[in-house]
Amino acid sequence: MQEYRLKMDNITKTFPGVRALDDVKLYIKPGSVHALIGENGAGKSTLMKCLFGIYKQEGGTIEIDGEPIRISDTQSALKSGISMIHQELNPIPNRTVADNIWVGRYIKNKLIVNEKLMEKKTQELLKELDFDISPKVMARELSVSQLQAMEIAKAVSYNAKIIIMDEPTSSLTIAETKHLFRIIRQMRDEGRSIIYISHKLEEMFEIADEVTVMRDGKYIGTWEISKITIDHVIEQMVGRSMEERFPKSEQAPLPEVMLKVENITSPNPRSFKDISFDLHKGEILGIGGLVGAQRTEMVESLFGLRPIASGVLYKEGKLVSNKTPLQAIENGFALLTEERRATGIVPMLSVNDNTLIASYKKFTNWCPGVINKRKSTKSAAAVCKSMNVKTPRMSAEIQNLSGGNQQKVLVGRWLLTDSNILILDEPTRGVDVGAKYEIYKIIRELARKGNSIIMVSSEMPELLGMSDRILVMCDGHITGILKSEEASQVEIMRLATRFTVESTAMEAEK
């Protein structure tokens, strides 16, 4: 047996003005899970796109099981035994799960697609992976986690020897992640090689056998996971020592209540119910809970994106009504949405336009309907500089920036509206550890200046490391509010599963 299933040596790739890959190597053993990590812009995705035939490398060699191969496109990659699950899901929404899995290779009887056989094979595949999805359902009807499961099934259906997984758990619950890990271990035991890209370091230490670190388009090193620590990994990724993963709070929140939420309830009976809490000036209030706890639905209602059937909001002691996002903005609220690419950035617009999009009205005072371009451009550049946004120019399309820099532009967007209640829904999702730290510093600085922050997060270390208090939700209810000094992973999980556990116990009694 070959020592290595995959060998990539001296891989180079350049884009205009940028050397994206600089003599990079990657060696993957058969029957192993190999984590590939690095900050956004380190070259991980570019390397994988070269391996999968999306990009053509300009130098270097690739071997599979000791045989040199040349990958010219995705079809040649698939024929060579390589499949890839992309971070950005692109299903065909108006086709069935079966159609999405077998697209481009439909099972046919001569010239006619054999729908029944295709559905049967899809059902067998989904059953083997223990995914509870019908092969006949349309992709548009699936949740994000179900779409992720469909993409996993599609990758497995190719019977690939090498499977690339790019941020496969970004939209999965804890239970779904554990399920995915069982599948990964099963594939590893079958002798397949998994290349696993993730920004969740704790997750990487749970599933990977080895880890390769990249930085600035270069290969840094490969280690057995049992012989390296998280701190060492972070140092290798960012090229410097990071003694603290979270910046320390320099001051306690003030007693002044900025936002009082009293008994708000959704008109949807399956959503949030009877939510009440206070948010103090300069406070970071974390909101924890499992997927399905209705955290996003609740915070979106505060911003006017979703209706409230009953209950009231008081801002600085005054009754406010956020029936629309426009009203919320006028009342000093801001919302950083969970899905940055879907509902945050406008990808084809510039960094400048994305920064200004919520505050153009502010720059039309001199002449109604006409934007003061000089003043607005100057303000956008200033706020992006204060956010330490790394962009070649303000006119660059925002889609070409890293995830961390896109997120900082979105924070800057809301600062220009003069909002002082900032709702951040998963603010570091899909962001590397170095950019996370920068975002954490921005959040701390905003709180220090007296802004009040609500931060929804599914990452337990982030909740514990950044929050002054943690509000925990389960099944649309608040199950507890913990001070930072009394919070722990165990206590948060106990509260996050409270109604689930109680419901299970009641069923058992019946």
Short mmCIF file of C-alpha atoms in Angstrom, two decimals:
data_model
loop_
_atom_site.label_atom_id
_atom_site.label_comp_id
_atom_site.label_asym_id
_atom_site.label_seq_id
_atom_site.Cartn_x
_atom_site.Cartn_y
_atom_site.Cartn_z
CA MET A 1 0.00 0.00 0.00
CA GLN A 2 1.21 3.50 -0.83
CA GLU A 3 2.20 5.61 2.19
CA TYR A 4 0.30 8.55 0.73
CA ARG A 5 -3.02 8.57 -1.10
CA LEU A 6 -2.40 12.13 -2.34
CA LYS A 7 0.81 14.10 -2.90
CA MET A 8 0.71 17.71 -4.05
CA ASP A 9 4.19 19.19 -4.52
CA ASN A 10 5.32 22.74 -5.35
CA ILE A 11 1.84 23.90 -6.37
CA THR A 12 1.79 27.50 -7.59
CA LYS A 13 -1.08 29.72 -8.68
CA THR A 14 -1.19 33.44 -9.38
CA PHE A 15 -3.99 35.92 -9.92
CA PRO A 16 -3.44 39.48 -11.18
CA GLY A 17 -1.09 41.06 -8.68
CA VAL A 18 -1.35 38.17 -6.18
CA ARG A 19 0.66 34.97 -5.75
CA ALA A 20 -2.12 32.88 -4.20
CA LEU A 21 -0.08 29.66 -3.90
CA ASP A 22 3.68 29.69 -3.50
CA ASP A 23 5.26 26.20 -3.84
CA VAL A 24 2.66 24.58 -1.59
CA LYS A 25 2.72 20.90 -0.70
CA LEU A 26 0.07 18.65 0.83
CA TYR A 27 0.49 14.95 1.64
CA ILE A 28 -2.59 12.93 2.62
CA LYS A 29 -2.49 9.35 3.93
CA PRO A 30 -5.09 6.74 2.96
CA GLY A 31 -7.78 6.12 5.58
CA SER A 32 -7.22 9.42 7.38
CA VAL A 33 -8.93 12.71 8.17
CA HIS A 34 -6.56 15.56 7.34
CA ALA A 35 -7.45 19.06 8.51
CA LEU A 36 -6.33 21.94 6.28
CA ILE A 37 -6.42 25.25 8.12
CA GLY A 38 -5.25 28.84 7.86
CA GLU A 39 -6.62 32.36 7.99
CA ASN A 40 -8.93 33.61 5.26
CA GLY A 41 -6.70 34.37 2.30
CA ALA A 42 -4.13 31.73 3.31
CA GLY A 43 -4.77 29.80 0.08
CA LYS A 44 -6.70 26.77 1.38
CA SER A 45 -9.65 27.10 -0.99
CA THR A 46 -7.39 27.97 -3.93
CA LEU A 47 -5.33 24.82 -3.31
CA MET A 48 -8.48 22.68 -3.13
CA LYS A 49 -9.87 24.28 -6.29
CA CYS A 50 -6.64 23.33 -8.07
CA LEU A 51 -7.05 19.77 -6.80
CA PHE A 52 -10.69 19.65 -7.93
CA GLY A 53 -10.02 21.18 -11.34
CA ILE A 54 -11.81 24.49 -10.83
CA TYR A 55 -8.47 26.30 -11.18
CA LYS A 56 -5.47 25.18 -13.20
CA GLN A 57 -2.22 25.21 -11.28
CA GLU A 58 0.69 26.94 -13.00
CA GLY A 59 3.36 24.77 -11.46
CA GLY A 60 3.86 21.66 -9.37
CA THR A 61 2.76 18.03 -9.51
CA ILE A 62 -0.12 15.92 -8.20
CA GLU A 63 0.04 12.18 -7.52
CA ILE A 64 -2.73 9.82 -6.44
CA ASP A 65 -1.63 6.43 -5.10
CA GLY A 66 1.83 7.04 -6.55
CA GLU A 67 0.60 7.80 -10.08
CA PRO A 68 1.14 11.30 -11.52
CA ILE A 69 -2.09 12.87 -12.77
CA ARG A 70 -3.06 16.08 -14.53
CA ILE A 71 -6.38 17.56 -13.44
CA SER A 72 -7.75 19.80 -16.18
CA ASP A 73 -11.34 20.21 -14.98
CA THR A 74 -13.85 18.94 -12.40
CA GLN A 75 -14.80 15.95 -14.57
CA SER A 76 -11.19 14.73 -14.64
CA ALA A 77 -11.01 15.22 -10.86
CA LEU A 78 -14.15 13.12 -10.35
CA LYS A 79 -12.79 10.42 -12.66
CA SER A 80 -9.57 10.44 -10.60
CA GLY A 81 -11.57 9.69 -7.44
CA ILE A 82 -11.84 13.22 -5.99
CA SER A 83 -15.10 14.83 -4.88
CA MET A 84 -15.74 18.11 -3.08
CA ILE A 85 -18.39 19.56 -0.78
CA HIS A 86 -18.25 23.32 -1.23
CA GLN A 87 -18.72 25.85 1.58
CA GLU A 88 -21.20 27.85 -0.49
CA LEU A 89 -24.09 25.52 -1.32
CA ASN A 90 -25.48 25.89 -4.84
CA PRO A 91 -28.38 23.46 -5.22
CA ILE A 92 -30.80 23.45 -8.15
CA PRO A 93 -33.82 24.69 -6.18
CA ASN A 94 -36.59 23.56 -8.53
CA ARG A 95 -35.33 19.99 -8.90
CA THR A 96 -35.67 17.04 -6.52
CA VAL A 97 -33.04 15.73 -4.13
CA ALA A 98 -32.49 12.78 -6.49
CA ASP A 99 -32.00 15.12 -9.45
CA ASN A 100 -29.51 17.22 -7.48
CA ILE A 101 -27.47 14.20 -6.45
CA TRP A 102 -27.31 12.63 -9.93
CA VAL A 103 -27.19 15.80 -12.04
CA GLY A 104 -24.88 15.37 -15.01
CA ARG A 105 -24.94 11.57 -14.74
CA TYR A 106 -28.61 10.66 -14.79
CA ILE A 107 -29.40 6.94 -14.77
CA LYS A 108 -31.00 6.19 -18.14
CA ASN A 109 -32.74 3.45 -20.11
CA LYS A 110 -31.19 4.29 -23.46
CA LEU A 111 -32.27 7.95 -23.96
CA ILE A 112 -34.88 8.13 -21.19
CA VAL A 113 -34.06 8.99 -17.58
CA ASN A 114 -35.02 6.13 -15.25
CA GLU A 115 -36.63 8.21 -12.49
CA LYS A 116 -37.70 5.21 -10.38
CA LEU A 117 -34.24 3.61 -10.34
CA MET A 118 -32.63 6.98 -9.61
CA GLU A 119 -35.00 7.58 -6.68
CA LYS A 120 -34.38 4.03 -5.41
CA LYS A 121 -30.60 4.49 -5.47
CA THR A 122 -30.97 7.90 -3.79
CA GLN A 123 -33.14 6.37 -1.06
CA GLU A 124 -30.56 3.63 -0.47
CA LEU A 125 -27.76 6.19 -0.29
CA LEU A 126 -29.64 8.45 2.14
CA LYS A 127 -30.57 5.45 4.29
CA GLU A 128 -26.95 4.28 4.36
CA LEU A 129 -25.93 7.75 5.60
CA ASP A 130 -28.89 7.88 8.01
CA PHE A 131 -30.26 11.10 6.48
CA ASP A 132 -34.01 11.50 6.90
CA ILE A 133 -34.74 13.21 3.57
CA SER A 134 -37.11 12.13 0.80
CA PRO A 135 -35.47 11.79 -2.64
CA LYS A 136 -38.65 13.25 -4.17
CA VAL A 137 -38.70 16.55 -2.24
CA MET A 138 -37.67 19.73 -4.06
CA ALA A 139 -34.34 21.24 -2.97
CA ARG A 140 -36.02 24.62 -2.37
CA GLU A 141 -38.04 23.01 0.45
CA LEU A 142 -34.97 21.83 2.38
CA SER A 143 -33.39 23.59 5.36
CA VAL A 144 -29.74 24.66 5.14
CA SER A 145 -28.64 21.63 7.19
CA GLN A 146 -30.64 19.31 4.89
CA LEU A 147 -29.02 20.91 1.84
CA GLN A 148 -25.66 20.25 3.47
CA ALA A 149 -26.67 16.63 4.00
CA MET A 150 -27.71 16.38 0.34
CA GLU A 151 -24.28 17.67 -0.75
CA ILE A 152 -22.57 15.12 1.51
CA ALA A 153 -24.67 12.34 -0.04
CA LYS A 154 -23.77 13.60 -3.52
CA ALA A 155 -20.05 13.55 -2.72
CA VAL A 156 -20.28 10.03 -1.30
CA SER A 157 -22.27 8.85 -4.36
CA TYR A 158 -19.19 9.29 -6.54
CA ASN A 159 -17.46 6.59 -4.50
CA ALA A 160 -14.46 8.93 -4.30
CA LYS A 161 -11.16 7.98 -2.67
CA ILE A 162 -10.54 11.61 -1.67
CA ILE A 163 -13.36 13.78 -0.34
CA ILE A 164 -12.80 17.51 0.25
CA MET A 165 -15.10 19.04 2.88
CA ASP A 166 -15.02 22.84 3.05
CA GLU A 167 -16.68 24.10 6.27
CA PRO A 168 -19.19 21.19 6.29
CA THR A 169 -20.60 21.99 9.74
CA SER A 170 -21.11 25.75 9.32
CA SER A 171 -24.90 25.33 9.28
CA LEU A 172 -25.29 22.12 11.29
CA THR A 173 -26.63 21.61 14.81
CA ILE A 174 -24.54 19.85 17.46
CA ALA A 175 -26.49 16.62 16.88
CA GLU A 176 -26.09 16.94 13.08
CA THR A 177 -22.35 17.59 13.49
CA LYS A 178 -21.97 14.43 15.59
CA HIS A 179 -23.87 12.55 12.90
CA LEU A 180 -21.53 13.92 10.23
CA PHE A 181 -18.51 12.90 12.31
CA ARG A 182 -19.85 9.34 12.51
CA ILE A 183 -20.11 9.30 8.71
CA ILE A 184 -16.59 10.72 8.33
CA ARG A 185 -15.15 8.09 10.66
CA GLN A 186 -17.01 5.39 8.76
CA MET A 187 -15.56 6.62 5.45
CA ARG A 188 -12.09 6.84 7.02
CA ASP A 189 -12.40 3.23 8.23
CA GLU A 190 -13.34 2.22 4.67
CA GLY A 191 -9.96 3.60 3.56
CA ARG A 192 -11.09 6.93 2.11
CA SER A 193 -9.12 10.12 2.70
CA ILE A 194 -10.97 13.19 3.96
CA ILE A 195 -9.55 16.71 3.58
CA TYR A 196 -11.38 18.75 6.21
CA ILE A 197 -11.38 22.57 6.14
CA SER A 198 -12.82 24.32 9.19
CA HIS A 199 -12.35 27.45 11.29
CA LYS A 200 -13.65 25.61 14.38
CA LEU A 201 -10.44 24.48 16.02
CA GLU A 202 -12.11 22.43 18.76
CA GLU A 203 -13.99 20.54 16.04
CA MET A 204 -10.78 19.89 14.14
CA PHE A 205 -9.13 18.39 17.21
CA GLU A 206 -12.10 16.06 17.62
CA ILE A 207 -12.20 14.63 14.10
CA ALA A 208 -8.77 15.00 12.44
CA ASP A 209 -5.75 12.68 12.50
CA GLU A 210 -3.32 15.22 11.04
CA VAL A 211 -3.34 18.95 10.37
CA THR A 212 -1.61 21.08 7.73
CA VAL A 213 -1.33 24.84 8.27
CA MET A 214 -1.08 27.40 5.47
CA ARG A 215 -0.31 31.11 5.75
CA ASP A 216 -0.14 33.78 3.03
CA GLY A 217 -0.23 31.21 0.22
CA LYS A 218 2.63 29.17 1.70
CA TYR A 219 2.92 25.76 3.34
CA ILE A 220 3.82 26.14 7.03
CA GLY A 221 3.85 22.58 8.33
CA THR A 222 2.03 19.32 9.04
CA TRP A 223 1.56 17.77 12.47
CA GLU A 224 -0.14 14.76 14.00
CA ILE A 225 -3.14 16.09 15.88
CA SER A 226 -2.08 14.30 19.07
CA LYS A 227 1.24 16.15 19.07
CA ILE A 228 0.04 19.74 18.76
CA THR A 229 -2.07 22.12 20.87
CA ILE A 230 -4.70 24.68 19.87
CA ASP A 231 -2.39 27.51 20.98
CA HIS A 232 0.41 26.18 18.76
CA VAL A 233 -1.96 25.87 15.80
CA ILE A 234 -3.11 29.47 16.26
CA GLU A 235 0.50 30.71 16.41
CA GLN A 236 1.31 28.87 13.17
CA MET A 237 -1.80 30.26 11.45
CA VAL A 238 -1.32 33.91 12.34
CA GLY A 239 2.48 33.94 12.51
CA ARG A 240 2.52 35.38 16.00
CA SER A 241 1.77 34.37 19.55
CA MET A 242 -1.80 34.90 20.70
CA GLU A 243 -1.77 34.65 24.47
CA GLU A 244 -5.52 35.26 24.74
CA ARG A 245 -8.14 34.03 22.29
CA PHE A 246 -10.53 36.74 23.50
CA PRO A 247 -9.62 40.33 24.38
CA LYS A 248 -10.33 41.12 28.00
CA SER A 249 -13.10 43.49 29.02
CA GLU A 250 -11.69 46.75 30.36
CA GLN A 251 -14.87 47.88 32.11
CA ALA A 252 -18.14 46.52 33.44
CA PRO A 253 -21.46 47.46 31.81
CA LEU A 254 -23.20 50.51 33.27
CA PRO A 255 -26.41 50.17 35.33
CA GLU A 256 -28.35 52.23 32.77
CA VAL A 257 -30.88 50.08 30.85
CA MET A 258 -30.66 50.81 27.11
CA LEU A 259 -33.25 48.27 26.00
CA LYS A 260 -36.08 46.69 27.95
CA VAL A 261 -37.93 43.83 26.28
CA GLU A 262 -41.23 42.88 27.90
CA ASN A 263 -43.13 39.69 27.08
CA ILE A 264 -42.68 39.73 23.29
CA THR A 265 -44.32 36.80 21.52
CA SER A 266 -44.33 35.76 17.87
CA PRO A 267 -47.61 35.32 15.97
CA ASN A 268 -46.17 31.95 14.88
CA PRO A 269 -47.12 29.45 17.63
CA ARG A 270 -43.96 27.45 16.90
CA SER A 271 -41.66 30.43 17.40
CA PHE A 272 -40.60 32.49 20.46
CA LYS A 273 -42.93 33.14 23.39
CA ASP A 274 -43.03 35.57 26.32
CA ILE A 275 -39.46 36.90 25.97
CA SER A 276 -38.35 39.46 28.58
CA PHE A 277 -34.87 40.82 29.35
CA ASP A 278 -32.89 44.03 29.95
CA LEU A 279 -29.84 45.17 27.97
CA HIS A 280 -27.53 47.59 29.78
CA LYS A 281 -25.35 50.35 28.39
CA GLY A 282 -21.95 48.99 27.36
CA GLU A 283 -23.08 45.38 27.81
CA ILE A 284 -22.42 42.39 25.59
CA LEU A 285 -25.41 40.09 26.09
CA GLY A 286 -24.72 36.68 24.58
CA ILE A 287 -27.61 34.55 23.39
CA GLY A 288 -27.02 30.82 23.42
CA GLY A 289 -29.08 27.79 22.51
CA LEU A 290 -29.25 25.00 19.99
CA VAL A 291 -30.38 25.43 16.39
CA GLY A 292 -34.17 25.65 16.48
CA ALA A 293 -34.23 27.55 19.77
CA GLN A 294 -35.68 30.56 17.87
CA ARG A 295 -32.77 32.88 18.70
CA THR A 296 -32.51 34.35 15.20
CA GLU A 297 -36.28 34.70 14.92
CA MET A 298 -36.38 36.60 18.21
CA VAL A 299 -33.58 39.07 17.42
CA GLU A 300 -34.94 39.66 13.91
CA SER A 301 -38.25 40.64 15.50
CA LEU A 302 -36.42 43.29 17.57
CA PHE A 303 -35.22 44.75 14.27
CA GLY A 304 -38.64 44.69 12.59
CA LEU A 305 -37.87 41.87 10.17
CA ARG A 306 -40.51 39.66 11.81
CA PRO A 307 -43.82 40.68 13.40
CA ILE A 308 -44.53 40.66 17.13
CA ALA A 309 -48.01 39.54 18.20
CA SER A 310 -47.73 40.97 21.72
CA GLY A 311 -45.23 42.58 24.04
CA VAL A 312 -43.37 45.90 24.03
CA LEU A 313 -39.89 47.40 23.67
CA TYR A 314 -38.49 50.35 25.64
CA LYS A 315 -35.31 52.09 24.47
CA GLU A 316 -33.74 54.34 27.08
CA GLY A 317 -37.07 54.36 28.92
CA LYS A 318 -39.17 55.32 25.90
CA LEU A 319 -41.67 53.03 24.21
CA VAL A 320 -40.53 52.18 20.65
CA SER A 321 -42.21 50.30 17.84
CA ASN A 322 -39.98 48.55 15.30
CA LYS A 323 -42.57 47.35 12.82
CA THR A 324 -40.11 47.62 9.92
CA PRO A 325 -36.30 47.62 9.63
CA LEU A 326 -36.48 51.29 8.58
CA GLN A 327 -38.21 52.16 11.86
CA ALA A 328 -35.62 50.10 13.75
CA ILE A 329 -32.75 51.98 12.09
CA GLU A 330 -34.41 55.31 12.90
CA ASN A 331 -34.71 54.13 16.53
CA GLY A 332 -30.98 53.36 16.70
CA PHE A 333 -31.03 49.58 16.14
CA ALA A 334 -28.66 47.67 13.86
CA LEU A 335 -28.65 44.02 12.75
CA LEU A 336 -25.72 41.99 11.46
CA THR A 337 -27.51 39.01 9.89
CA GLU A 338 -26.59 35.36 10.31
CA GLU A 339 -26.07 34.65 6.61
CA ARG A 340 -23.50 37.23 5.51
CA ARG A 341 -23.54 36.30 1.82
CA ALA A 342 -27.29 35.80 1.50
CA THR A 343 -28.61 38.76 3.52
CA GLY A 344 -25.61 40.92 4.40
CA ILE A 345 -23.36 41.96 1.57
CA VAL A 346 -24.41 43.02 -1.93
CA PRO A 347 -21.65 41.04 -3.67
CA MET A 348 -21.43 42.90 -6.99
CA LEU A 349 -21.29 46.32 -5.33
CA SER A 350 -18.11 47.99 -4.08
CA VAL A 351 -16.81 48.12 -0.53
CA ASN A 352 -17.75 51.81 -0.56
CA ASP A 353 -21.38 51.15 -1.57
CA ASN A 354 -21.78 48.26 0.87
CA THR A 355 -20.55 50.48 3.70
CA LEU A 356 -22.94 53.32 2.83
CA ILE A 357 -26.05 51.38 1.84
CA ALA A 358 -27.89 51.86 5.16
CA SER A 359 -26.95 55.52 5.61
CA TYR A 360 -27.29 57.23 2.22
CA LYS A 361 -30.13 59.34 3.61
CA LYS A 362 -27.66 60.82 6.08
CA PHE A 363 -25.60 62.20 3.17
CA THR A 364 -28.47 63.83 1.22
CA ASN A 365 -29.18 66.62 3.71
CA TRP A 366 -27.66 69.36 1.55
CA CYS A 367 -30.04 68.59 -1.34
CA PRO A 368 -32.95 66.12 -1.01
CA GLY A 369 -32.44 63.06 -3.24
CA VAL A 370 -28.85 63.97 -4.15
CA ILE A 371 -25.98 62.24 -2.34
CA ASN A 372 -23.00 64.29 -1.24
CA LYS A 373 -20.46 61.94 -2.82
CA ARG A 374 -17.36 63.57 -1.37
CA LYS A 375 -18.68 63.51 2.18
CA SER A 376 -20.13 59.97 1.93
CA THR A 377 -16.98 58.50 0.36
CA LYS A 378 -14.80 60.15 2.99
CA SER A 379 -17.02 58.79 5.79
CA ALA A 380 -17.03 55.27 4.32
CA ALA A 381 -13.22 55.27 4.00
CA ALA A 382 -12.85 56.52 7.57
CA VAL A 383 -15.11 53.88 9.10
CA CYS A 384 -13.45 51.08 7.09
CA LYS A 385 -10.06 52.33 8.27
CA SER A 386 -11.28 52.30 11.88
CA MET A 387 -12.47 48.69 11.33
CA ASN A 388 -9.06 47.78 9.87
CA VAL A 389 -10.71 46.53 6.66
CA LYS A 390 -8.09 45.10 4.30
CA THR A 391 -9.07 46.03 0.75
CA PRO A 392 -6.95 47.11 -2.24
CA ARG A 393 -9.33 50.05 -2.76
CA MET A 394 -12.79 51.18 -1.69
CA SER A 395 -14.07 50.65 -5.25
CA ALA A 396 -13.21 46.91 -5.14
CA GLU A 397 -16.19 44.52 -5.21
CA ILE A 398 -16.88 43.30 -1.68
CA GLN A 399 -17.26 39.69 -2.86
CA ASN A 400 -13.49 39.63 -3.48
CA LEU A 401 -12.70 40.36 0.18
CA SER A 402 -12.14 37.64 2.78
CA GLY A 403 -15.04 36.70 5.04
CA GLY A 404 -13.53 38.53 7.99
CA ASN A 405 -13.12 41.76 6.05
CA GLN A 406 -16.64 41.50 4.66
CA GLN A 407 -17.92 41.17 8.22
CA LYS A 408 -15.97 44.25 9.34
CA VAL A 409 -17.48 46.26 6.46
CA LEU A 410 -20.94 45.23 7.66
CA VAL A 411 -20.17 46.38 11.21
CA GLY A 412 -18.88 49.67 9.78
CA ARG A 413 -22.10 50.01 7.76
CA TRP A 414 -24.13 50.15 10.97
CA LEU A 415 -21.75 52.49 12.76
CA LEU A 416 -22.45 55.08 10.04
CA THR A 417 -26.14 54.97 10.96
CA ASP A 418 -25.24 56.10 14.50
CA SER A 419 -26.94 53.01 15.97
CA ASN A 420 -26.21 52.25 19.62
CA ILE A 421 -28.00 48.91 19.95
CA LEU A 422 -26.13 46.41 17.80
CA ILE A 423 -27.59 42.95 17.20
CA LEU A 424 -24.90 40.58 15.95
CA ASP A 425 -26.17 37.19 14.75
CA GLU A 426 -23.25 34.72 14.50
CA PRO A 427 -20.72 37.55 13.95
CA THR A 428 -17.73 35.25 13.32
CA ARG A 429 -19.35 32.46 11.29
CA GLY A 430 -16.99 31.36 8.51
CA VAL A 431 -14.24 33.67 9.78
CA ASP A 432 -10.71 32.50 10.58
CA VAL A 433 -9.12 32.75 14.01
CA GLY A 434 -7.03 35.85 13.27
CA ALA A 435 -9.97 37.79 11.83
CA LYS A 436 -12.15 36.56 14.70
CA TYR A 437 -9.80 38.19 17.17
CA GLU A 438 -9.99 41.49 15.26
CA ILE A 439 -13.80 41.32 15.28
CA TYR A 440 -13.76 40.56 19.00
CA LYS A 441 -11.60 43.64 19.60
CA ILE A 442 -14.06 45.76 17.59
CA ILE A 443 -16.99 44.41 19.63
CA ARG A 444 -15.15 45.13 22.90
CA GLU A 445 -14.30 48.65 21.75
CA LEU A 446 -17.89 49.33 20.73
CA ALA A 447 -19.09 48.21 24.16
CA ARG A 448 -16.40 50.34 25.84
CA LYS A 449 -17.77 53.39 24.00
CA GLY A 450 -21.23 52.76 25.46
CA ASN A 451 -22.89 50.78 22.68
CA SER A 452 -25.10 47.90 23.81
CA ILE A 453 -24.63 44.60 22.01
CA ILE A 454 -26.76 41.49 21.61
CA MET A 455 -24.60 38.65 20.27
CA VAL A 456 -26.13 35.38 19.08
CA SER A 457 -23.51 32.64 18.88
CA SER A 458 -23.45 28.87 18.44
CA GLU A 459 -19.80 28.69 19.48
CA MET A 460 -19.55 27.95 23.18
CA PRO A 461 -16.02 29.38 23.68
CA GLU A 462 -17.15 32.63 22.00
CA LEU A 463 -20.19 32.95 24.26
CA LEU A 464 -18.12 32.31 27.38
CA GLY A 465 -15.18 34.46 26.29
CA MET A 466 -17.07 37.56 25.13
CA SER A 467 -20.34 37.88 27.05
CA ASP A 468 -21.04 39.90 30.20
CA ARG A 469 -24.19 37.84 30.61
CA ILE A 470 -25.57 34.88 28.63
CA LEU A 471 -29.28 34.49 27.87
CA VAL A 472 -30.09 30.87 26.98
CA MET A 473 -33.08 29.83 24.87
CA CYS A 474 -34.75 26.51 24.19
CA ASP A 475 -37.83 25.87 22.06
CA GLY A 476 -38.68 29.58 21.87
CA HIS A 477 -38.45 30.21 25.63
CA ILE A 478 -35.80 31.83 27.84
CA THR A 479 -34.56 29.06 30.12
CA GLY A 480 -32.04 31.15 32.04
CA ILE A 481 -29.79 34.21 32.13
CA LEU A 482 -26.29 33.62 33.49
CA LYS A 483 -23.66 36.08 34.67
CA SER A 484 -20.28 35.50 33.03
CA GLU A 485 -18.71 34.31 36.28
CA GLU A 486 -21.36 31.62 36.82
CA ALA A 487 -21.59 30.43 33.22
CA SER A 488 -20.03 27.17 32.04
CA GLN A 489 -20.45 24.90 29.03
CA VAL A 490 -22.27 22.35 31.18
CA GLU A 491 -24.73 24.90 32.60
CA ILE A 492 -25.41 26.47 29.18
CA MET A 493 -26.07 23.04 27.64
CA ARG A 494 -28.34 22.13 30.56
CA LEU A 495 -30.44 25.24 29.93
CA ALA A 496 -30.27 24.84 26.14
CA THR A 497 -31.80 21.35 26.36
CA ARG A 498 -34.16 21.98 29.26
CA PHE A 499 -37.46 21.69 27.40
CA THR A 500 -36.13 18.89 25.20
CA VAL A 501 -35.18 16.88 28.29
CA GLU A 502 -38.48 17.67 30.01
CA SER A 503 -40.48 16.69 26.92
CA THR A 504 -38.58 13.40 26.64
CA ALA A 505 -39.24 12.66 30.31
CA MET A 506 -42.97 13.40 29.88
CA GLU A 507 -43.14 11.09 26.86
CA ALA A 508 -41.40 8.36 28.87
CA GLU A 509 -43.96 8.74 31.67
CA LYS A 510 -46.80 8.30 29.19
#
